[in-house]
Coordinates of C-alpha atoms and ligand atoms in Angstrom, one line a residue:
Chain A
X1 CA -60.3 193.0 70.0
X2 CA -59.4 190.3 67.4
X3 CA -57.2 187.4 68.4
X4 CA -54.2 188.5 66.4
X5 CA -53.9 191.9 68.0
X6 CA -54.6 190.5 71.4
X7 CA -51.6 188.2 71.0
X8 CA -49.4 191.3 70.5
X9 CA -51.1 193.5 73.0
X10 CA -51.2 191.2 76.0
X11 CA -47.5 190.2 75.9
X12 CA -46.6 193.9 75.5
X13 CA -48.7 194.9 78.5
X14 CA -47.2 192.1 80.6
X15 CA -43.7 193.3 79.6
X16 CA -44.5 196.8 80.7
X17 CA -45.9 195.6 84.0
X18 CA -42.7 193.5 84.6
X19 CA -40.5 196.5 83.9
X20 CA -42.5 198.6 86.2
X21 CA -42.3 196.0 89.0
X22 CA -38.6 195.7 88.2
X23 CA -38.0 199.4 88.9
X24 CA -40.2 199.3 92.0
X25 CA -38.2 196.4 93.5
X26 CA -34.9 198.1 92.6
X27 CA -36.0 201.4 94.3
X28 CA -37.2 199.6 97.4
X29 CA -33.8 197.8 97.8
X30 CA -31.4 199.4 100.4
X31 CA -28.3 201.0 98.8
X32 CA -26.0 198.1 99.7
X33 CA -28.1 195.6 97.8
X34 CA -28.9 197.6 94.7
X35 CA -26.2 195.8 92.8
X36 CA -28.3 192.6 92.9
X37 CA -30.8 193.9 90.4
X38 CA -29.4 196.3 87.7
X39 CA -32.2 198.3 86.0
X40 CA -33.0 197.8 82.4
X41 CA -31.3 201.1 81.4
X42 CA -28.2 200.0 83.3
X43 CA -28.2 196.8 81.4
X44 CA -28.7 198.6 78.1
X45 CA -25.8 200.8 78.9
X46 CA -23.6 197.8 79.9
X47 CA -24.6 196.3 76.6
X48 CA -23.5 199.4 74.7
X49 CA -20.2 199.6 76.6
X50 CA -19.4 195.9 76.0
X51 CA -21.2 195.3 72.6
X52 CA -18.0 194.4 70.8
X53 CA -17.1 191.7 73.3
X54 CA -20.7 190.5 73.5
X55 CA -21.3 190.3 69.7
X56 CA -18.0 188.5 69.3
X57 CA -18.9 186.0 72.1
X58 CA -22.3 185.5 70.5
X59 CA -20.8 184.7 67.1
X60 CA -18.3 182.3 68.8
X61 CA -21.2 180.6 70.6
X62 CA -23.2 180.5 67.4
X63 CA -20.3 178.8 65.6
X64 CA -20.0 176.1 68.2
X65 CA -23.8 175.7 68.4
X66 CA -24.2 175.5 64.6
X67 CA -21.3 173.1 64.2
X68 CA -22.6 170.7 66.9
X69 CA -26.2 171.1 65.6
X70 CA -25.3 170.4 62.0
X71 CA -23.2 167.4 63.1
X72 CA -26.1 166.1 65.2
X73 CA -28.5 166.4 62.2
X74 CA -26.2 164.5 59.9
X75 CA -25.2 161.8 62.4
X76 CA -28.7 161.3 63.9
X77 CA -30.3 161.0 60.4
X78 CA -27.8 158.3 59.5
X79 CA -28.2 156.5 62.9
X80 CA -32.0 156.8 62.6
X81 CA -32.0 155.1 59.2
X82 CA -29.9 152.3 60.6
X83 CA -32.1 152.0 63.6
X84 CA -35.3 152.0 61.5
X85 CA -34.0 149.5 59.1
X86 CA -32.6 147.1 61.6
X87 CA -34.4 146.3 64.9
X88 CA -31.2 144.7 66.0
X89 CA -29.3 148.0 65.7
X90 CA -32.2 149.8 67.4
X91 CA -32.3 147.5 70.4
X92 CA -28.5 147.6 70.7
X93 CA -28.2 151.4 70.6
X94 CA -31.2 152.6 72.4
X95 CA -30.1 152.0 76.0
X96 CA -26.8 153.8 75.4
X97 CA -28.5 156.8 73.8
X98 CA -30.7 156.9 76.8
X99 CA -27.7 156.7 79.2
X100 CA -25.9 159.5 77.3
X101 CA -29.0 161.7 77.5
X102 CA -29.3 161.1 81.3
X103 CA -25.7 162.2 81.9
X104 CA -25.5 166.0 82.7
X105 CA -23.5 168.2 80.4
X106 CA -21.2 169.6 83.2
X107 CA -20.0 166.0 83.9
X108 CA -19.4 165.3 80.2
X109 CA -17.6 168.6 79.7
X110 CA -14.3 167.7 81.5
X111 CA -14.2 164.4 79.6
X112 CA -14.6 166.3 76.3
X113 CA -11.8 168.6 77.3
X114 CA -9.6 165.6 78.1
X115 CA -10.2 164.3 74.6
X116 CA -10.3 167.2 72.3
X117 CA -9.1 170.1 74.4
X118 CA -11.0 173.1 75.7
X119 CA -12.5 175.6 73.3
X120 CA -14.5 175.4 70.1
X121 CA -14.0 171.6 69.6
X122 CA -15.4 170.8 73.0
X123 CA -18.3 173.3 72.7
X124 CA -19.3 171.8 69.4
X125 CA -18.9 168.2 70.6
X126 CA -21.0 168.9 73.7
X127 CA -23.7 170.7 71.7
X128 CA -23.7 167.7 69.3
X129 CA -24.2 165.3 72.3
X130 CA -27.2 167.4 73.6
X131 CA -28.9 167.8 70.2
X132 CA -28.4 164.3 69.1
X133 CA -30.9 162.5 71.3
X134 CA -34.1 164.3 70.5
X135 CA -33.3 164.2 66.8
X136 CA -32.4 160.5 66.8
X137 CA -35.4 159.4 68.9
X138 CA -38.0 161.4 67.0
X139 CA -36.6 160.6 63.5
X140 CA -36.4 156.9 64.3
X141 CA -40.0 157.0 65.6
X142 CA -41.1 158.6 62.4
X143 CA -39.3 156.1 60.2
X144 CA -40.9 153.1 61.9
X145 CA -44.5 154.5 62.2
X146 CA -45.3 154.8 58.5
X147 CA -49.0 154.4 57.7
X148 CA -49.5 150.6 57.3
X149 CA -52.0 151.1 54.4
X150 CA -49.4 153.1 52.5
X151 CA -46.8 150.5 53.0
X152 CA -49.2 147.9 51.7
X153 CA -49.9 150.1 48.7
X154 CA -46.2 150.2 47.9
X155 CA -46.0 146.5 48.3
X156 CA -48.9 146.2 45.8
X157 CA -46.9 148.3 43.3
X158 CA -43.9 146.0 43.9
X159 CA -41.8 148.9 45.1
X160 CA -38.1 148.2 45.7
X161 CA -36.9 148.5 49.4
X162 CA -35.1 151.7 48.3
X163 CA -38.2 153.2 46.8
X164 CA -40.2 152.3 49.9
X165 CA -37.6 154.0 52.1
X166 CA -37.0 157.2 50.1
X167 CA -40.4 157.7 48.5
X168 CA -42.5 156.7 51.5
X169 CA -40.8 156.2 54.9
X170 CA -38.4 159.2 54.8
X171 CA -41.0 161.8 53.7
X172 CA -43.6 160.5 56.1
X173 CA -41.0 160.8 58.9
X174 CA -40.4 164.5 58.2
X175 CA -43.0 165.8 60.7
X176 CA -41.3 163.7 63.4
X177 CA -37.8 164.9 62.2
X178 CA -38.9 168.5 62.6
X179 CA -40.3 167.9 66.0
X180 CA -36.8 166.6 66.9
X181 CA -35.3 169.6 65.1
X182 CA -37.4 172.1 67.1
X183 CA -36.3 170.5 70.4
X184 CA -32.7 170.3 69.3
X185 CA -32.8 173.8 68.0
X186 CA -33.8 175.2 71.4
X187 CA -31.3 173.0 73.2
X188 CA -28.3 173.8 70.9
X189 CA -27.6 177.4 71.9
X190 CA -28.3 176.6 75.6
X191 CA -26.0 173.6 75.3
X192 CA -23.3 175.6 73.6
X193 CA -23.4 178.3 76.4
X194 CA -23.3 175.7 79.2
X195 CA -20.6 173.8 77.4
X196 CA -18.7 177.1 77.0
X197 CA -18.9 177.7 80.8
X198 CA -17.6 174.2 81.5
X199 CA -15.2 173.5 78.6
X200 CA -14.8 176.8 76.9
X201 CA -11.7 178.9 76.7
X202 CA -10.8 182.2 75.2
X203 CA -10.9 180.6 71.7
X204 CA -11.4 182.9 68.7
X205 CA -10.2 185.9 70.6
X206 CA -12.3 185.8 73.8
X207 CA -14.5 182.6 73.8
X208 CA -18.3 182.4 73.8
X209 CA -21.1 183.8 75.8
X210 CA -20.6 181.2 78.6
X211 CA -17.0 182.1 79.0
X212 CA -17.8 185.8 78.9
X213 CA -20.4 185.4 81.6
X214 CA -17.9 183.6 83.8
X215 CA -15.5 186.6 83.4
X216 CA -18.1 189.3 84.1
X217 CA -19.2 187.3 87.2
X218 CA -15.7 187.1 88.5
X219 CA -15.1 190.8 87.8
X220 CA -18.4 191.6 89.6
X221 CA -19.6 193.5 86.5
X222 CA -23.2 192.6 87.2
X223 CA -25.0 194.8 84.6
X224 CA -22.7 193.3 82.0
X225 CA -23.6 189.8 83.3
X226 CA -27.3 190.6 82.8
X227 CA -26.6 191.9 79.4
X228 CA -24.8 188.6 78.6
X229 CA -27.9 186.7 79.8
X230 CA -30.1 188.8 77.5
X231 CA -27.8 188.2 74.6
X232 CA -28.0 184.4 75.2
X233 CA -31.7 184.7 75.3
X234 CA -31.7 186.6 72.0
X235 CA -29.5 183.9 70.4
X236 CA -32.0 181.3 71.5
X237 CA -34.8 183.1 69.9
X238 CA -32.8 183.4 66.6
X239 CA -32.1 179.7 66.6
X240 CA -35.7 178.7 67.4
X241 CA -37.0 181.1 64.9
X242 CA -34.8 179.7 62.2
X243 CA -35.8 176.2 62.9
X244 CA -39.5 177.1 63.0
X245 CA -39.1 178.8 59.7
X246 CA -37.5 175.7 58.1
X247 CA -40.2 173.5 59.6
X248 CA -42.9 175.8 58.2
X249 CA -41.4 175.7 54.7
X250 CA -41.2 171.9 54.8
X251 CA -44.6 171.2 56.2
X252 CA -47.1 174.0 56.0
X253 CA -48.6 172.9 52.7
X254 CA -49.6 169.5 53.6
X255 CA -49.2 168.7 57.3
X256 CA -52.1 169.0 59.8
X257 CA -50.0 170.9 62.3
X258 CA -50.4 173.9 60.2
X259 CA -53.7 175.7 59.2
X260 CA -55.2 174.7 56.0
X261 CA -53.9 176.9 53.2
X262 CA -57.4 177.5 51.7
X263 CA -59.1 178.6 54.9
Chain B
X1 CA -63.7 131.8 21.1
X2 CA -63.9 133.5 24.4
X3 CA -61.0 135.1 26.2
X4 CA -59.4 133.0 29.0
X5 CA -61.0 133.8 32.3
X6 CA -59.1 136.6 34.0
X7 CA -59.5 135.2 37.5
X8 CA -60.1 131.7 38.5
X9 CA -60.4 130.4 42.1
X10 CA -60.7 126.7 42.7
X11 CA -61.7 125.5 46.2
X12 CA -59.7 128.3 47.8
X13 CA -59.5 128.5 51.6
X14 CA -57.8 130.8 53.9
X15 CA -56.9 130.9 57.6
X16 CA -54.6 133.3 59.4
X17 CA -52.0 131.3 61.3
X18 CA -53.6 128.8 63.6
X19 CA -56.9 130.7 63.5
X20 CA -60.3 129.5 62.3
X21 CA -61.1 129.2 58.6
X22 CA -61.9 132.6 57.2
X23 CA -62.7 131.5 53.7
X24 CA -63.7 127.9 52.8
X25 CA -64.3 126.3 49.4
X26 CA -64.5 129.5 47.3
X27 CA -65.0 128.8 43.6
X28 CA -65.1 131.6 41.1
X29 CA -64.5 132.0 37.4
X30 CA -64.5 135.6 36.2
X31 CA -64.4 136.4 32.5
X32 CA -62.8 139.4 31.1
X33 CA -64.9 142.5 31.4
X34 CA -67.2 141.4 34.2
X35 CA -68.1 143.6 37.1
X36 CA -68.4 141.3 40.1
X37 CA -69.6 142.6 43.5
X38 CA -69.2 140.9 46.8
X39 CA -71.7 141.6 49.5
X40 CA -72.2 139.9 52.9
X41 CA -72.1 140.3 56.6
X42 CA -69.2 142.0 58.3
X43 CA -66.3 139.7 58.9
X44 CA -67.3 137.2 56.2
X45 CA -64.0 137.5 54.4
X46 CA -64.8 139.9 51.5
X47 CA -61.6 142.0 52.1
X48 CA -59.6 138.8 52.6
X49 CA -60.9 137.5 49.3
X50 CA -59.9 140.6 47.4
X51 CA -56.4 140.6 49.1
X52 CA -56.0 137.0 48.0
X53 CA -56.7 137.9 44.4
X54 CA -54.3 140.9 44.7
X55 CA -51.5 138.7 46.0
X56 CA -51.3 140.7 49.3
X57 CA -51.8 137.5 51.3
X58 CA -51.3 133.9 50.2
X59 CA -54.2 131.3 50.1
X60 CA -54.0 128.4 52.6
X61 CA -55.5 125.9 50.2
X62 CA -56.9 125.5 46.7
X63 CA -55.7 127.1 43.4
X64 CA -55.8 130.8 42.4
X65 CA -54.9 132.1 38.9
X66 CA -54.9 135.6 37.5
X67 CA -54.7 135.5 33.7
X68 CA -53.4 132.0 34.1
X69 CA -50.6 133.1 36.4
X70 CA -50.1 133.5 40.1
X71 CA -51.3 136.8 41.5
X72 CA -47.7 137.8 42.2
X73 CA -46.7 137.2 38.6
X74 CA -49.7 139.2 37.4
X75 CA -49.0 142.2 39.7
X76 CA -48.6 144.5 36.7
X77 CA -52.2 143.8 35.6
X78 CA -53.7 144.6 39.0
X79 CA -54.7 147.8 40.7
X80 CA -56.2 148.1 44.2
X81 CA -58.4 150.8 45.6
X82 CA -58.6 150.7 49.3
X83 CA -61.5 151.8 51.6
X84 CA -59.4 154.8 52.6
X85 CA -58.0 157.1 49.9
X86 CA -54.5 156.2 51.1
X87 CA -52.9 159.2 49.3
X88 CA -49.5 160.5 50.3
X89 CA -50.3 163.7 52.2
X90 CA -47.1 165.5 51.1
X91 CA -47.8 165.1 47.4
X92 CA -50.4 166.9 45.3
X93 CA -53.2 165.0 43.6
X94 CA -51.1 164.9 40.3
X95 CA -47.9 163.9 42.1
X96 CA -49.8 161.1 43.9
X97 CA -51.0 159.7 40.5
X98 CA -47.5 160.2 39.1
X99 CA -45.8 158.4 41.9
X100 CA -47.7 155.1 41.4
X101 CA -46.6 155.0 37.8
X102 CA -43.1 155.9 38.7
X103 CA -42.8 153.1 41.2
X104 CA -44.4 150.7 38.6
X105 CA -41.7 151.7 36.2
X106 CA -43.7 153.8 33.6
X107 CA -41.3 155.9 31.7
X108 CA -41.2 159.6 32.6
X109 CA -42.2 160.7 29.1
X110 CA -45.5 158.9 29.3
X111 CA -46.5 159.8 32.9
X112 CA -47.5 163.4 32.6
X113 CA -50.0 162.8 29.8
X114 CA -51.6 159.8 31.5
X115 CA -51.8 161.6 34.8
X116 CA -53.7 164.4 33.2
X117 CA -55.9 161.9 31.4
X118 CA -57.0 160.0 34.4
X119 CA -57.5 163.1 36.5
X120 CA -59.8 164.4 33.7
X121 CA -61.5 161.1 33.7
X122 CA -62.5 161.5 37.4
X123 CA -63.3 165.2 36.7
X124 CA -60.5 166.5 38.9
X125 CA -58.3 168.0 36.1
X126 CA -58.6 171.5 37.8
X127 CA -57.6 170.2 41.2
X128 CA -54.4 168.5 40.0
X129 CA -52.2 170.9 42.1
X130 CA -54.2 170.5 45.3
X131 CA -52.8 168.6 48.3
X132 CA -55.0 165.8 49.8
X133 CA -55.9 168.0 52.9
X134 CA -57.4 170.5 50.5
X135 CA -59.8 168.0 48.9
X136 CA -63.1 166.6 50.1
X137 CA -63.6 163.0 51.0
X138 CA -65.2 162.2 47.7
X139 CA -62.5 164.1 45.7
X140 CA -59.7 162.2 47.6
X141 CA -61.4 158.9 46.7
X142 CA -61.6 160.0 43.0
X143 CA -57.8 160.7 43.1
X144 CA -57.3 157.3 44.6
X145 CA -59.3 155.8 41.7
X146 CA -57.5 157.9 39.2
X147 CA -54.2 156.6 40.6
X148 CA -55.4 153.0 40.1
X149 CA -56.6 153.7 36.6
X150 CA -53.3 155.4 35.7
X151 CA -51.7 151.9 36.0
X152 CA -53.8 150.7 33.0
X153 CA -55.0 147.7 35.0
X154 CA -56.7 144.7 33.4
X155 CA -58.2 143.9 36.8
X156 CA -59.4 146.5 39.2
X157 CA -60.0 145.5 42.9
X158 CA -62.1 147.9 44.9
X159 CA -62.7 147.4 48.7
X160 CA -65.7 149.5 49.8
X161 CA -64.3 152.5 48.0
X162 CA -67.4 154.6 48.6
X163 CA -68.2 153.3 52.1
X164 CA -67.4 156.6 53.8
X165 CA -69.4 158.9 51.5
X166 CA -72.9 160.2 51.6
X167 CA -75.6 158.7 49.4
X168 CA -75.7 161.3 46.7
X169 CA -71.9 161.5 46.3
X170 CA -71.8 157.8 46.2
X171 CA -74.4 157.6 43.4
X172 CA -72.5 160.2 41.4
X173 CA -69.3 158.3 41.7
X174 CA -71.0 155.0 40.8
X175 CA -72.2 156.6 37.5
X176 CA -68.7 158.0 36.9
X177 CA -67.1 154.7 37.5
X178 CA -69.3 153.0 34.9
X179 CA -68.7 155.9 32.5
X180 CA -64.9 155.3 32.9
X181 CA -65.4 151.6 32.4
X182 CA -66.9 152.3 29.0
X183 CA -63.6 153.8 28.0
X184 CA -61.2 151.6 29.8
X185 CA -61.8 147.9 29.7
X186 CA -61.1 146.3 33.0
X187 CA -62.6 143.5 35.0
X188 CA -63.8 144.7 38.4
X189 CA -64.1 143.1 41.8
X190 CA -66.0 145.3 44.1
X191 CA -66.7 144.9 47.8
X192 CA -69.6 146.9 49.2
X193 CA -72.2 146.9 52.0
X194 CA -74.7 148.7 49.9
X195 CA -77.2 146.6 48.0
X196 CA -78.3 149.5 45.8
X197 CA -74.7 150.2 44.7
X198 CA -74.0 146.5 44.1
X199 CA -77.1 146.1 41.9
X200 CA -76.4 149.3 40.0
X201 CA -72.8 148.5 39.1
X202 CA -72.5 144.7 38.7
X203 CA -72.9 142.2 36.0
X204 CA -72.9 139.6 38.7
X205 CA -73.4 139.8 42.4
X206 CA -72.0 137.2 44.9
X207 CA -73.6 137.1 48.3
X208 CA -71.3 135.7 50.9
X209 CA -72.1 134.0 54.3
X210 CA -69.8 134.0 57.3
X211 CA -68.0 131.5 59.6
X212 CA -66.4 130.3 57.5
X213 CA -66.7 132.7 54.6
X214 CA -68.4 131.1 51.6
X215 CA -70.1 132.2 48.4
X216 CA -73.7 131.7 49.4
X217 CA -75.4 132.5 46.2
X218 CA -74.7 134.1 42.9
X219 CA -77.2 136.6 41.4
X220 CA -76.8 137.7 37.8
X221 CA -77.8 141.4 37.2
X222 CA -79.3 141.5 33.8
X223 CA -80.1 145.2 33.8
X224 CA -79.6 146.9 30.5
X225 CA -76.5 149.0 29.6
X226 CA -75.7 151.8 29.7
X227 CA -76.8 152.3 33.3
X228 CA -77.7 155.8 34.3
X229 CA -79.6 157.7 37.0
X230 CA -82.7 156.5 35.1
X231 CA -81.8 152.9 35.8
X232 CA -82.4 153.5 39.5
X233 CA -86.0 154.4 38.8
X234 CA -86.8 151.2 36.8
X235 CA -89.0 148.3 38.0
X236 CA -86.4 145.6 37.3
X237 CA -83.8 147.5 39.4
X238 CA -86.3 147.7 42.4
X239 CA -87.0 144.1 42.1
X240 CA -83.4 143.1 42.1
X241 CA -82.6 145.3 45.1
X242 CA -85.5 143.7 47.0
X243 CA -84.4 140.2 46.1
X244 CA -80.8 140.8 47.1
X245 CA -81.9 142.4 50.3
X246 CA -84.0 139.4 51.2
X247 CA -81.1 137.0 50.5
X248 CA -78.7 139.1 52.5
X249 CA -81.1 139.1 55.5
X250 CA -81.5 135.3 55.3
X251 CA -77.7 135.0 55.3
X252 CA -77.4 137.3 58.3
X253 CA -80.0 135.6 60.4
X254 CA -78.5 132.2 59.6
X255 CA -75.2 133.4 61.0
X256 CA -76.8 134.9 64.1
Ligands
LIG301 N1 -54.4 139.8 59.2 C1 -55.4 139.1 59.8 N2 -55.0 138.3 60.8 C2 -55.9 137.5 61.5 N3 -57.2 137.5 61.2 C3 -57.7 138.3 60.2 C4 -56.7 139.1 59.5 N4 -57.4 139.8 58.5 C5 -58.7 139.4 58.6 N5 -58.9 138.6 59.6 C6 -60.1 137.9 60.0 O1 -60.7 137.4 58.9 C7 -62.1 137.5 58.9 C8 -62.6 138.2 57.7 O2 -62.1 139.5 57.6 P1 -62.3 140.5 56.4 O3 -61.6 141.7 56.7 O4 -62.0 139.8 55.2 O5 -63.9 140.7 56.5 P2 -64.8 141.6 55.6 O6 -65.9 140.7 55.0 O7 -64.1 142.4 54.7 O8 -65.5 142.5 56.8 P3 -66.0 144.0 56.7 O9 -67.3 144.0 55.9 O10 -66.3 144.4 58.1 O11 -64.9 144.8 56.0 C9 -62.4 138.3 60.2 O12 -62.9 137.4 61.2 C10 -61.1 138.9 60.6 O13 -61.0 139.0 62.0
LIG302 MG1 -63.6 144.5 54.6

């Protein structure tokens, strides 16, 4: 079987095996504990019953994730330029970026709530904080590791510092930027959901997926809780897919991380 | 009345920081239109000499003039071809050539035409839209040369431009380079490790010795023009290659 169809067939087979095992475990559980593992059809039914709430929650989470993500892209790009241009700025900021990255989100959440209040603002701010680090670190790295020979070439042409920055350093940092973007893109929806659980509220008529999960858990609506988890997962796929697509458009023609176009 | 020498080095020396002398007492007067090759053992300072002329690094002693000016002042007359193609991977061949002119301040209106002209010159007109990764090593090198030529240089500095290529491709590119030279008048400074290539291309060949780098001997190459594949089969060519090889070996053993 050719590689391409194997890469579809094998995951499909594995999925079927997992579902079979799932039902097997469920049926072997004694009646009192069956609630621990709702079957896929129960979860689907829960999704259908709660789809309005889940979709609204997913949209609310997406809004928070997108706002925070976009803010992280803008601020990290600016900060990276500053850090790349000035070693003084770089050395001053780096340890604090690191410190921020090492502080867990649930600890930052109440501080955010204190400052901007629970709800969308806190969710966006926390997503921003979690997406900022991988973007800033990778983009800065990209901006300072421009090919020395190319820099010399620009010096030979007597390029102005602005030309060197925008015609050479910025484009050659793109692959690094997209590495950061891919990491940030997977972290953003996760961060938004965790933030929502810790600093969310019933904003926008019911809050996000994290808030929703907290409610279902409290109400012991376990199939609905599983359906929420699945929705979160789907949202993550959509975010990651979108970022991968962007990255493909920007890099596939020239960067070695993609197959040669003429192969 | 002859034109003023395009490049003049008087007792030029070079050391990096507190390091040993890399170049010592280099004297060289190059007239307009010459094709001068440098050959010598690895580490004897050939690249350093080229970078001095290009103004990429300052001399430590002596005087250096390009068209009667400092290399920095003469930057617009110089173009450098590095050993690597040094193309920007995110730009097509044509865009790479265009960028050099853009940075050098060539008006937009003139760029498209000259980009097409130099790519045709290196016989890559049909690959203008290709990205560097889609080109072979030899093709990339030709784009790099086209880029240098697009700046209409008076002086072309080439540092082992064909070092990474196979023999046959190298011979083809040598012939191409001379054909282009017939149409564009520039003075060339060419660094190579290949005796055959140096003899084929040059009007004059400078054999260098190492520690510190000096011009050991100057060998004029009086082979007739135009030089073609036929030239490589001629008796005088063989004799010159043999002579240069002998000198080079004596320089190398003296250093060892
Ligand atoms: N930036 C630098 N800093 C310190 N030393 C240097 C620098 N560049 C070159 N050198 C030294 O200067 C000497 C001459 O180097 P150069 O690159 O000019 O040699 P080369 O003749 O071009 O050798 P090759 O044929 O191997 O390219 C070497 O000993 C090298 O170590
Ligand atoms: Mg060298």
